[in-house]
PDB file of C-alpha atoms in Angstrom:
ATOM      1  CA  UNK A   1      19.835 -26.229  68.815  1.00 76.00           C
ATOM      2  CA  UNK A   2      19.687 -28.944  70.271  1.00 65.00           C
ATOM      3  CA  UNK A   3      17.780 -29.822  74.510  1.00 68.00           C
ATOM      4  CA  UNK A   4      18.995 -32.635  76.485  1.00 71.00           C
ATOM      5  CA  UNK A   5      15.680 -34.899  77.443  1.00 68.00           C
ATOM      6  CA  UNK A   6      17.122 -35.497  80.955  1.00 67.00           C
ATOM      7  CA  UNK A   7      15.963 -32.389  82.030  1.00 71.00           C
ATOM      8  CA  UNK A   8      12.324 -33.200  81.361  1.00 70.00           C
ATOM      9  CA  UNK A   9      10.750 -35.399  83.809  1.00 70.00           C
ATOM     10  CA  UNK A  10       8.187 -37.863  82.288  1.00 66.00           C
ATOM     11  CA  UNK A  11       5.249 -37.111  81.490  1.00 61.00           C
ATOM     12  CA  UNK A  12       2.295 -36.225  84.271  1.00 64.00           C
ATOM     13  CA  UNK A  13      -1.006 -38.081  84.239  1.00 65.00           C
ATOM     14  CA  UNK A  14      -2.569 -35.401  85.698  1.00 78.00           C
ATOM     15  CA  UNK A  15      -1.771 -32.898  82.689  1.00 86.00           C
ATOM     16  CA  UNK A  16      -4.994 -29.919  81.760  1.00 90.00           C
ATOM     17  CA  UNK A  17      -4.411 -27.529  79.239  1.00 94.00           C
ATOM     18  CA  UNK A  18      -2.801 -26.272  76.290  1.00 97.00           C
ATOM     19  CA  UNK A  19       0.643 -24.058  75.842  1.00 97.00           C
ATOM     20  CA  UNK A  20       1.988 -21.454  73.485  1.00 97.00           C
ATOM     21  CA  UNK A  21       5.216 -20.528  73.632  1.00 96.00           C
ATOM     22  CA  UNK A  22       7.051 -17.743  72.570  1.00 95.00           C
ATOM     23  CA  UNK A  23       9.892 -14.832  72.968  1.00 95.00           C
ATOM     24  CA  UNK A  24       7.046 -11.881  71.619  1.00 96.00           C
ATOM     25  CA  UNK A  25       9.504  -9.638  71.152  1.00 95.00           C
ATOM     26  CA  UNK A  26      10.409 -11.897  67.531  1.00 94.00           C
ATOM     27  CA  UNK A  27       7.845 -10.418  64.740  1.00 95.00           C
ATOM     28  CA  UNK A  28       6.655 -14.265  63.506  1.00 96.00           C
ATOM     29  CA  UNK A  29       5.435 -15.811  67.730  1.00 96.00           C
ATOM     30  CA  UNK A  30       2.723 -11.616  67.671  1.00 97.00           C
ATOM     31  CA  UNK A  31       1.723 -13.325  64.456  1.00 97.00           C
ATOM     32  CA  UNK A  32       0.596 -16.068  66.125  1.00 97.00           C
ATOM     33  CA  UNK A  33      -0.882 -14.974  68.504  1.00 97.00           C
ATOM     34  CA  UNK A  34      -3.465 -12.846  66.802  1.00 96.00           C
ATOM     35  CA  UNK A  35      -3.410 -16.006  64.856  1.00 97.00           C
ATOM     36  CA  UNK A  36      -4.921 -18.480  67.886  1.00 98.00           C
ATOM     37  CA  UNK A  37      -7.086 -15.872  68.688  1.00 98.00           C
ATOM     38  CA  UNK A  38      -8.995 -14.549  65.571  1.00 97.00           C
ATOM     39  CA  UNK A  39      -8.745 -17.917  63.555  1.00 97.00           C
ATOM     40  CA  UNK A  40      -8.203 -20.637  65.682  1.00 98.00           C
ATOM     41  CA  UNK A  41      -9.305 -20.244  68.436  1.00 98.00           C
ATOM     42  CA  UNK A  42     -13.381 -19.893  68.021  1.00 97.00           C
ATOM     43  CA  UNK A  43     -12.976 -23.318  65.552  1.00 97.00           C
ATOM     44  CA  UNK A  44     -12.577 -25.277  69.297  1.00 97.00           C
ATOM     45  CA  UNK A  45     -14.952 -26.823  70.413  1.00 96.00           C
ATOM     46  CA  UNK A  46     -17.707 -25.473  73.533  1.00 94.00           C
ATOM     47  CA  UNK A  47     -16.505 -25.419  76.323  1.00 94.00           C
ATOM     48  CA  UNK A  48     -13.759 -27.125  75.880  1.00 96.00           C
ATOM     49  CA  UNK A  49     -11.093 -24.494  76.281  1.00 96.00           C
ATOM     50  CA  UNK A  50     -12.890 -23.469  79.978  1.00 96.00           C
ATOM     51  CA  UNK A  51     -11.442 -26.834  80.640  1.00 94.00           C
ATOM     52  CA  UNK A  52      -7.875 -26.296  79.295  1.00 96.00           C
ATOM     53  CA  UNK A  53      -7.163 -23.145  78.929  1.00 97.00           C
ATOM     54  CA  UNK A  54      -3.571 -22.205  76.650  1.00 98.00           C
ATOM     55  CA  UNK A  55      -1.711 -20.898  78.224  1.00 98.00           C
ATOM     56  CA  UNK A  56       0.189 -17.889  76.577  1.00 98.00           C
ATOM     57  CA  UNK A  57       4.291 -18.119  77.921  1.00 97.00           C
ATOM     58  CA  UNK A  58       6.786 -16.264  76.620  1.00 96.00           C
ATOM     59  CA  UNK A  59       9.222 -12.585  77.679  1.00 96.00           C
ATOM     60  CA  UNK A  60       7.950  -9.770  75.949  1.00 96.00           C
ATOM     61  CA  UNK A  61       3.661 -10.377  76.748  1.00 97.00           C
ATOM     62  CA  UNK A  62       2.973  -6.489  76.070  1.00 97.00           C
ATOM     63  CA  UNK A  63       0.972  -4.122  74.259  1.00 96.00           C
ATOM     64  CA  UNK A  64      -1.103  -5.283  71.794  1.00 95.00           C
ATOM     65  CA  UNK A  65      -0.254  -9.025  72.010  1.00 96.00           C
ATOM     66  CA  UNK A  66      -0.959  -9.302  75.541  1.00 97.00           C
ATOM     67  CA  UNK A  67      -4.835  -7.281  75.195  1.00 97.00           C
ATOM     68  CA  UNK A  68      -5.420  -9.643  72.575  1.00 97.00           C
ATOM     69  CA  UNK A  69      -4.839 -12.360  74.440  1.00 97.00           C
ATOM     70  CA  UNK A  70      -7.025 -10.784  77.222  1.00 97.00           C
ATOM     71  CA  UNK A  71      -9.756 -10.108  75.826  1.00 97.00           C
ATOM     72  CA  UNK A  72     -10.076 -13.326  73.683  1.00 98.00           C
ATOM     73  CA  UNK A  73     -12.608 -16.441  75.580  1.00 97.00           C
ATOM     74  CA  UNK A  74      -9.711 -19.114  76.876  1.00 97.00           C
ATOM     75  CA  UNK A  75      -6.417 -17.836  76.158  1.00 98.00           C
ATOM     76  CA  UNK A  76      -4.491 -16.849  79.133  1.00 98.00           C
ATOM     77  CA  UNK A  77      -1.350 -14.676  79.838  1.00 98.00           C
ATOM     78  CA  UNK A  78       1.526 -15.636  81.228  1.00 97.00           C
ATOM     79  CA  UNK A  79       4.366 -13.790  80.385  1.00 97.00           C
ATOM     80  CA  UNK A  80       8.337 -14.482  81.783  1.00 97.00           C
ATOM     81  CA  UNK A  81       8.668 -17.024  83.059  1.00 97.00           C
ATOM     82  CA  UNK A  82      11.875 -18.705  84.730  1.00 96.00           C
ATOM     83  CA  UNK A  83      11.636 -22.344  83.128  1.00 93.00           C
ATOM     84  CA  UNK A  84       9.189 -23.166  80.356  1.00 92.00           C
ATOM     85  CA  UNK A  85       9.880 -26.948  81.558  1.00 90.00           C
ATOM     86  CA  UNK A  86       6.818 -27.051  83.649  1.00 91.00           C
ATOM     87  CA  UNK A  87       3.961 -25.420  81.803  1.00 93.00           C
ATOM     88  CA  UNK A  88       5.705 -28.041  78.846  1.00 90.00           C
ATOM     89  CA  UNK A  89       5.406 -31.048  81.261  1.00 88.00           C
ATOM     90  CA  UNK A  90       1.984 -29.690  82.932  1.00 90.00           C
ATOM     91  CA  UNK A  91      -0.087 -29.518  79.601  1.00 92.00           C
ATOM     92  CA  UNK A  92      -2.372 -32.430  77.515  1.00 91.00           C
ATOM     93  CA  UNK A  93      -1.054 -30.161  74.126  1.00 93.00           C
ATOM     94  CA  UNK A  94       1.873 -27.662  72.173  1.00 94.00           C
ATOM     95  CA  UNK A  95       0.164 -25.883  69.961  1.00 97.00           C
ATOM     96  CA  UNK A  96       2.739 -23.656  67.530  1.00 97.00           C
ATOM     97  CA  UNK A  97       1.025 -21.895  65.363  1.00 97.00           C
ATOM     98  CA  UNK A  98       3.586 -20.259  63.345  1.00 97.00           C
ATOM     99  CA  UNK A  99       2.755 -18.237  59.860  1.00 96.00           C
ATOM    100  CA  UNK A 100       5.827 -16.865  58.922  1.00 95.00           C
ATOM    101  CA  UNK A 101       9.795 -17.143  59.704  1.00 90.00           C
ATOM    102  CA  UNK A 102      13.217 -18.829  59.577  1.00 85.00           C
ATOM    103  CA  UNK A 103      14.745 -21.143  61.474  1.00 81.00           C
ATOM    104  CA  UNK A 104      14.824 -23.653  64.042  1.00 79.00           C
ATOM    105  CA  UNK A 105      11.202 -23.164  65.878  1.00 88.00           C
ATOM    106  CA  UNK A 106      12.749 -24.469  69.743  1.00 86.00           C
ATOM    107  CA  UNK A 107      10.099 -23.990  70.743  1.00 91.00           C
ATOM    108  CA  UNK A 108       8.918 -27.334  68.703  1.00 89.00           C
ATOM    109  CA  UNK A 109      11.347 -29.679  69.424  1.00 86.00           C
ATOM    110  CA  UNK A 110      11.489 -28.712  73.727  1.00 88.00           C
ATOM    111  CA  UNK A 111       7.571 -29.709  74.020  1.00 87.00           C
ATOM    112  CA  UNK A 112       8.769 -33.345  72.069  1.00 85.00           C
ATOM    113  CA  UNK A 113      11.403 -33.946  74.112  1.00 82.00           C
ATOM    114  CA  UNK A 114       8.945 -32.582  77.141  1.00 84.00           C
ATOM    115  CA  UNK A 115       7.134 -35.782  75.698  1.00 82.00           C
ATOM    116  CA  UNK A 116       3.634 -33.133  75.219  1.00 87.00           C
ATOM    117  CA  UNK A 117       2.004 -33.494  71.892  1.00 88.00           C
ATOM    118  CA  UNK A 118       1.983 -30.355  70.081  1.00 92.00           C
ATOM    119  CA  UNK A 119       0.382 -29.159  66.707  1.00 95.00           C
ATOM    120  CA  UNK A 120       2.460 -27.378  65.019  1.00 95.00           C
ATOM    121  CA  UNK A 121       1.751 -25.759  61.136  1.00 96.00           C
ATOM    122  CA  UNK A 122       4.596 -26.259  58.319  1.00 94.00           C
ATOM    123  CA  UNK A 123       6.327 -23.692  58.982  1.00 94.00           C
ATOM    124  CA  UNK A 124       7.383 -24.102  62.261  1.00 93.00           C
ATOM    125  CA  UNK A 125       8.772 -27.326  61.597  1.00 90.00           C
ATOM    126  CA  UNK A 126      10.501 -26.787  58.316  1.00 88.00           C
ATOM    127  CA  UNK A 127      14.187 -27.888  58.177  1.00 79.00           C
ATOM    128  CA  UNK A 128      13.463 -30.619  61.449  1.00 79.00           C
ATOM    129  CA  UNK A 129      12.216 -33.830  59.581  1.00 76.00           C
ATOM    130  CA  UNK A 130       9.198 -34.180  61.737  1.00 80.00           C
ATOM    131  CA  UNK A 131       6.966 -35.812  60.447  1.00 76.00           C
ATOM    132  CA  UNK A 132       3.165 -35.245  60.843  1.00 82.00           C
ATOM    133  CA  UNK A 133       1.675 -37.912  63.592  1.00 78.00           C
ATOM    134  CA  UNK A 134       4.845 -38.567  64.777  1.00 74.00           C
ATOM    135  CA  UNK A 135       4.027 -36.972  68.324  1.00 81.00           C
ATOM    136  CA  UNK A 136       3.246 -34.163  66.533  1.00 87.00           C
ATOM    137  CA  UNK A 137       0.249 -32.697  63.681  1.00 92.00           C
ATOM    138  CA  UNK A 138       0.550 -30.927  61.028  1.00 94.00           C
ATOM    139  CA  UNK A 139      -1.969 -28.663  59.988  1.00 96.00           C
ATOM    140  CA  UNK A 140      -2.471 -24.401  58.489  1.00 96.00           C
ATOM    141  CA  UNK A 141      -5.741 -24.922  58.832  1.00 97.00           C
ATOM    142  CA  UNK A 142      -7.672 -23.309  61.196  1.00 97.00           C
ATOM    143  CA  UNK A 143     -10.530 -25.669  61.524  1.00 97.00           C
ATOM    144  CA  UNK A 144      -8.294 -28.622  61.123  1.00 97.00           C
ATOM    145  CA  UNK A 145      -5.038 -27.117  63.883  1.00 97.00           C
ATOM    146  CA  UNK A 146      -8.653 -26.381  66.841  1.00 97.00           C
ATOM    147  CA  UNK A 147      -9.678 -30.142  65.678  1.00 97.00           C
ATOM    148  CA  UNK A 148      -6.231 -31.266  65.856  1.00 95.00           C
ATOM    149  CA  UNK A 149      -5.743 -29.623  69.405  1.00 96.00           C
ATOM    150  CA  UNK A 150      -8.787 -31.081  70.453  1.00 96.00           C
ATOM    151  CA  UNK A 151      -8.197 -34.093  70.173  1.00 93.00           C
ATOM    152  CA  UNK A 152      -5.459 -34.658  71.976  1.00 90.00           C
ATOM    153  CA  UNK A 153      -6.851 -32.856  74.543  1.00 91.00           C
ATOM    154  CA  UNK A 154     -10.184 -35.269  74.562  1.00 88.00           C
ATOM    155  CA  UNK A 155      -6.915 -38.390  75.605  1.00 80.00           C
ATOM    156  CA  UNK A 156      -6.270 -40.366  77.505  1.00 67.00           C
ATOM    157  CA  UNK A 157      -2.713 -38.373  79.247  1.00 61.00           C
ATOM    158  CA  UNK A 158      -1.848 -40.877  80.355  1.00 57.00           C
ATOM    159  CA  UNK A 159      -1.445 -42.186  76.672  1.00 59.00           C
ATOM    160  CA  UNK A 160       2.191 -42.986  76.552  1.00 53.00           C
ATOM    161  CA  UNK A 161       1.437 -44.193  72.812  1.00 59.00           C
ATOM    162  CA  UNK A 162       0.300 -40.245  72.703  1.00 58.00           C
ATOM    163  CA  UNK A 163       2.975 -38.399  75.649  1.00 57.00           C
ATOM    164  CA  UNK A 164       5.771 -40.429  74.176  1.00 58.00           C
ATOM    165  CA  UNK A 165       5.854 -39.767  70.328  1.00 61.00           C
ATOM    166  CA  UNK A 166       7.538 -37.472  69.840  1.00 65.00           C
ATOM    167  CA  UNK A 167      10.942 -37.920  71.928  1.00 67.00           C
ATOM    168  CA  UNK A 168      12.321 -40.239  69.959  1.00 67.00           C
ATOM    169  CA  UNK A 169      11.532 -38.799  66.814  1.00 67.00           C
ATOM    170  CA  UNK A 170      13.304 -35.119  67.774  1.00 70.00           C
ATOM    171  CA  UNK A 171      16.313 -36.633  69.681  1.00 65.00           C
ATOM    172  CA  UNK A 172      17.701 -38.338  66.787  1.00 68.00           C
ATOM    173  CA  UNK A 173      17.702 -34.947  65.642  1.00 70.00           C
ATOM    174  CA  UNK A 174      18.158 -32.444  68.591  1.00 74.00           C
ATOM    175  CA  UNK A 175      18.838 -34.281  71.580  1.00 72.00           C
ATOM    176  CA  UNK A 176      23.212 -32.533  72.282  1.00 77.00           C
ATOM    177  CA  UNK A 177      24.738 -35.301  71.541  1.00 80.00           C
ATOM    178  CA  UNK A 178      23.539 -36.210  67.588  1.00 77.00           C
ATOM    179  CA  UNK A 179      23.500 -32.585  68.044  1.00 79.00           C
ATOM    180  CA  UNK A 180      27.509 -33.058  68.878  1.00 84.00           C
ATOM    181  CA  UNK A 181      28.882 -35.784  67.059  1.00 84.00           C
ATOM    182  CA  UNK A 182      27.168 -33.914  64.344  1.00 80.00           C
ATOM    183  CA  UNK A 183      29.187 -30.610  65.062  1.00 86.00           C
ATOM    184  CA  UNK A 184      32.700 -32.215  65.396  1.00 87.00           C
ATOM    185  CA  UNK A 185      32.138 -34.632  62.284  1.00 85.00           C
ATOM    186  CA  UNK A 186      31.515 -31.367  60.532  1.00 84.00           C
ATOM    187  CA  UNK A 187      35.266 -29.302  62.030  1.00 88.00           C
ATOM    188  CA  UNK A 188      36.237 -33.458  61.050  1.00 87.00           C
ATOM    189  CA  UNK A 189      35.956 -32.535  57.347  1.00 84.00           C
ATOM    190  CA  UNK A 190      37.076 -29.370  57.013  1.00 85.00           C
ATOM    191  CA  UNK A 191      40.530 -29.741  59.082  1.00 86.00           C
ATOM    192  CA  UNK A 192      41.293 -32.956  57.152  1.00 84.00           C
ATOM    193  CA  UNK A 193      40.392 -31.523  53.683  1.00 80.00           C
ATOM    194  CA  UNK A 194      37.348 -34.789  53.748  1.00 74.00           C
ATOM    195  CA  UNK A 195      34.725 -32.453  50.184  1.00 70.00           C
ATOM    196  CA  UNK A 196      31.199 -31.945  51.900  1.00 70.00           C
ATOM    197  CA  UNK A 197      28.694 -33.334  49.121  1.00 70.00           C
ATOM    198  CA  UNK A 198      26.184 -31.025  49.726  1.00 68.00           C
ATOM    199  CA  UNK A 199      29.323 -28.236  49.348  1.00 70.00           C
ATOM    200  CA  UNK A 200      30.172 -30.335  45.645  1.00 72.00           C
ATOM    201  CA  UNK A 201      27.401 -29.916  44.792  1.00 75.00           C
ATOM    202  CA  UNK A 202      26.849 -25.666  44.776  1.00 71.00           C
ATOM    203  CA  UNK A 203      30.142 -25.711  43.783  1.00 74.00           C
ATOM    204  CA  UNK A 204      29.411 -27.847  40.058  1.00 77.00           C
ATOM    205  CA  UNK A 205      26.028 -25.547  39.887  1.00 75.00           C
ATOM    206  CA  UNK A 206      28.372 -22.324  40.401  1.00 75.00           C
ATOM    207  CA  UNK A 207      30.621 -23.468  38.453  1.00 77.00           C
ATOM    208  CA  UNK A 208      28.097 -24.087  35.141  1.00 78.00           C
ATOM    209  CA  UNK A 209      26.863 -20.992  35.654  1.00 74.00           C
ATOM    210  CA  UNK A 210      27.931 -18.482  33.434  1.00 67.00           C
ATOM    211  CA  UNK A 211      30.551 -15.231  36.054  1.00 65.00           C
ATOM    212  CA  UNK A 212      29.088 -12.407  35.168  1.00 62.00           C
ATOM    213  CA  UNK A 213      31.672  -9.743  34.513  1.00 59.00           C
ATOM    214  CA  UNK A 214      31.514  -6.652  36.622  1.00 55.00           C
ATOM    215  CA  UNK A 215      31.009  -3.659  34.967  1.00 56.00           C
ATOM    216  CA  UNK A 216      33.699   0.103  35.514  1.00 54.00           C
ATOM    217  CA  UNK A 217      34.318   2.079  37.987  1.00 52.00           C
ATOM    218  CA  UNK A 218      33.983   5.451  36.574  1.00 54.00           C
ATOM    219  CA  UNK A 219      37.735   6.364  37.775  1.00 54.00           C
ATOM    220  CA  UNK A 220      38.644   3.031  38.279  1.00 51.00           C
ATOM    221  CA  UNK A 221      42.465   1.764  37.247  1.00 54.00           C
ATOM    222  CA  UNK A 222      43.021  -0.488  34.304  1.00 52.00           C
ATOM    223  CA  UNK A 223      42.012  -4.032  34.715  1.00 52.00           C
ATOM    224  CA  UNK A 224      41.079  -3.562  38.337  1.00 49.00           C
ATOM    225  CA  UNK A 225      36.730  -2.933  37.120  1.00 50.00           C
ATOM    226  CA  UNK A 226      35.674  -1.069  40.849  1.00 46.00           C
TER     227      UNK A 226
END
């Protein structure tokens, strides 16, 4: 997963609102909407979401997920858009309230590349090497999550340290140049037969584990367990 920083224009001082991105065919994103509407939204300060509503953007926003958005004051269902960039660069904050899921969360990379300060759960940033306060605030408790998002929304959007705080941190791991180098290094190690430290550790652990002998299967030839 990688993003090109040049895709995202410089942050706009006229930013307004909060954005939540997701492909809603993916169950973790549907669950995140329910978590947002049921447990996080009620924790926002009175009136804040009137001025800065949460836009829920992404493919397949339908069924119960759409109904949940429509029934929650301060949440605006948007659905599919041709590009998420304008929504990221127009928002004062991005939120990623995932409670489960695997793999790199591209919405986190995109938000930070856009210079949009982000509040995310610990699940949402797994394996990304980002730290709390580097343009991203990591909160799992609904009240703490809402409080962090509210602080970002109420911060002057012209403050470059807030808008651009995460861009540098994420670019060192996920811009196209760095990802290309990591990929080519990995391929080079295979071609040249250079050992990979992580693979060596795994092989050492495997050798230290007593082998399990396969059980013979009825009808198998002698010496050839099934």
